[in-house]
Amino acid sequence: MWILGFCWAERILSTHQTFLSANAVYLLVIDISEDFKSKTYENMIEKEFDSIGEYIDFWLDNIHCYCTDDKKTPTQGHILNPPVIIVGTGIDKIPGNDRKERKLKFIKHLTDTMSTQPKRRHFRKPYFLSNKFPSDYKEEFLELRKDILRKAKDLSNWEENLPARWVVLEKAILHNDGKGKMSACENRKVILYTEAQCLADKCSFPNVQQETSELNSFLKYEHAIGNIVFFKEVKEYIVLDPEWLVDVFRCFVSHDYNNDTLGMIEWEVLSKTGKLEDTLIETLLQKVPCLNLTKHKHYLLELMEEFGIIVKPKNYASRNDIYMPCMIKPMPFQEIFGRVEVETKLCKKSSWLCLVFNFLPPSYFNHVLVSFVKNNPLFYDTEDSRLGIYRNVGIFQLNNSGSEILVICLSKNLIAMKVLQFNSSEDVCYSNIKTKLINLVDSIKLRYRINVTYEIRFKCHGGSLIDNKGIGYDEALEKSEYLCTEHKRMHLSKEIYRFWLKEEEVEDELKKKGRRRCNYCKNMSVYKCYDCNKVLCKDCSRKHDNEEKYISHAMQPISDTFIMNCKWQIEQYVCDIECLPNGEIIVTGWLHPQIILFSVSGKQRAALQLESKPRQIVVVDKTTVAVFLLTNDLAIVDIQQNHVQYIRNNAIPNSSDTLIYIENEFYISNKHGIVVIDMSGSVKRRITLSFTPCDMGYDVDSQRIYCIVSEHSQLVCIDRDGNDIFTFTNPNMTNLTDLTIDNEEMCSCYVKRKMIIRDMLSR
C-alpha cells in the first residue's frame, strides 16, 4: 500500500490523474481554521484556484471520475467508492471554546454545498485533529488508521483471487519473500523490464522470454491497483515506487527550487513559452533522490510524454524541442486569441464547437492538447517569436499557407474549438477535426477509465466561453433558428453547425430520429401529411393547409410521441368517440340512433341500434359503455353480448350534455350542479355547485373532478363531494366546449376556434 500526498498548486494538477485510481482510500485534508466558504474561480483558462472551498469541490469531482458502486456494504446503492475521509486539521489554531462550533459549521458547509449531488456519496466519517500537537489526539489518529483499513477492505480488489504465480512474483518484486529475506528489488525505485522477465521466469511464468502477454497483464494489474507504474508503450523500465515518480514530477513544478533557478534564463523561457530546455531538465532531475541521470532521464521524459505532461511539436524547426504546457503562466484568453483573430472581411470565423462535461479533470485536456500538438503544426507568432501553445490553449495551422487557423482551448468543464479562415471565399466544413476530437476524448475515457460524460453544443463565433450555453446538438438539427442569449438576437441553426457537420451527417442524424428535410424545399420538416405521405417545413405546411384540395388532409407534428398510422371516413357527423381498453373505437353520430364499433385499422366490427339519438359516451369497463341519449335516458351497452339496458329516471337533468363514470356511479351535470345516480338509476346524492359544468373529466390518481365553465372561461377542480380545490381562469379560453384528461396528468380544454390549452394537473 502506498501513501501519496498531493499539493494544491494548479500547475501540478495536470499530473495528479497519473496516480488517482478507483482502488484507493482518499484523505481530503483541510485546515478548517481557514476560510472554507469562498469560491472565486470563474474559468480555468485565466485564473488559478486560491481557496479551500474550491478545492473541496475540485477534489471530489476528480475522485468522482473513478466512482464505482460499493458491492460489499449492506447499504449498496447509497455509497460510492472510492471512499473519501475528510480530515480537518488546524484545530489547534481555533480557541478551545470555538472548536465544537467550528466543526459543526464545517460539516454544515459540506452538507449545504454538496446538497443532493451524487459525489456526496463518497464521503465517510470525518475526523478532526492537530498535526502540531499529535500527542493530544492519539485516539483520533488510531481510529483514523483503523478506519482507513476498514474502508480499504471494502474495496472490490481486496483479497482478490489471483494466479498463484502472480502472488509469488508480486512478493519477489515488492515484498519480503516470507523467509526473512528481502525481495530482489529491495530499496530500488525503478527496475528494467528485462529484470521483471527474469523474475517472472523464476516464478514459473511460461515462456516469458518469448511470450510476455501474461507478464504484461500482471504488470497492468499492479499498475491499476497503484502498486507500480507501467505502460507497455514505454516498458523499458518499471517504477516500483510511485512516490518516487511523484518526486520526479514535483521537481518540475515545485516552487521550492526558485532560488536555485534564479540565474537561469531557461526557467523564464519555460514559464513564458513552455519550452523545457535540456539544461533545465538536468538541473531539476538532479534534485530527485535515487535517480541515475544517465540511466533514467530518457525513460522519464518518455513517461511524462505518455502522461501528456510534455510534448514535442510537429513543427519541423521545433521537432526536437520539449514543451510543458502546464508550466506556462496563465494569460487572459482574449489576449491569446487576439494574436490571431482580426476583424476584417477577409477573415471568416467558424462557430465554437463545444464539448460540455459534467466535470473535466485538468489532465484530461492536457492529453487532448498534447495529441493535437503531436499531429498538427502549431501556429508561429512572428511578433513574439513563439509557438502558439499556452496554458490550456493551443493554436494550430491546418494548412501550409497558414490561411486556416484552429484554436482549441479549455474553459470550466468545457473543451471548445474554432477555426479562422483568411482570404478564403469557400465554405469549408471541419467535420474531420470534430471527429478527431470526439474520438480522442472517448479513447482517453476508455484508456484511463475515467467516468465523465459530455454533450456537444455550439456557440456563435462571437460567443463567450465563460458559460456552457449556446445550442445543443439535437436542438440545432431540429430548429431552423434559435435565440442567442448573449447577443439577444436570432441565429440560423445551419449557420452554427455547418462548419462542423457535413450535409450527409445531418441527413443521417435526422433519419435516425425519424426526421427529414421538407419534400418541397430544403428546410427542416416539422409536419407530416398523412394523406400525401410527405414531410413539410413550417412555411410549406401553411401553403398546404390553404389549398382547397388538401382541406381534408391530416397534418401531424413530427415531434409527436404517437404518430398517426390510420385514417378513415364516417358518412355522418360524429357526436362522440371513445376508445376501449382493448384498442377498439366506439363512435356515435347525429344522424342515426346507434353506436358503431371500429377496429384500430378502421374496419367496422358492429353497429348497435339505440332507442334515441346519442349525446355522449363514457366507458364503464373493457366491454361496456354508457350512452347518454337525447331523451335524457342512459343506455348501458354490453358490446360483447350485443345487449342494451336502459336507465330511465326523471331525476336525470334534461338540460345536461355531460356525464362521467366513477366507481359504479354516474355523475351527470345540470345548471345547479351534479346529480349522482347508481347503475340501477337511483339517485345517490346531489352536489350543489356555484357554476354550471359545460364538460367534466375525472383523474383517477388524484380522485379529482375537473369541470370547464364556458361562460367564465374557467377550469374548476373539485373533489367528489363538490368541494373546490382550485380554479384556473384564462380570458383567452373563450367558447370552451370539451375537456379530456390523459394519463400524463395533463388536462386539455378544447375551444370552438380549435385552440387547445393544456395545464398540468395539480396534486
Coordinates of C-alpha atoms in Angstrom, one line a residue, residues 690-691 707 709 712-718 724-730:
S690 CA -71.9 27.7 -7.9
F691 CA -71.4 27.1 -11.6
C707 CA -65.0 21.0 -14.9
V709 CA -67.2 26.7 -17.2
H712 CA -66.5 32.4 -17.3
S713 CA -63.5 30.9 -19.3
Q714 CA -62.6 28.7 -16.3
L715 CA -61.2 25.3 -15.4
V716 CA -62.5 24.3 -12.0
C717 CA -61.2 21.4 -9.9
I718 CA -63.4 19.9 -7.2
D724 CA -63.5 23.5 -4.5
I725 CA -59.7 22.7 -4.9
F726 CA -58.6 25.3 -7.3
T727 CA -59.9 27.5 -10.2
F728 CA -57.8 28.3 -13.3
T729 CA -59.0 31.3 -15.3
N730 CA -57.7 32.4 -18.7

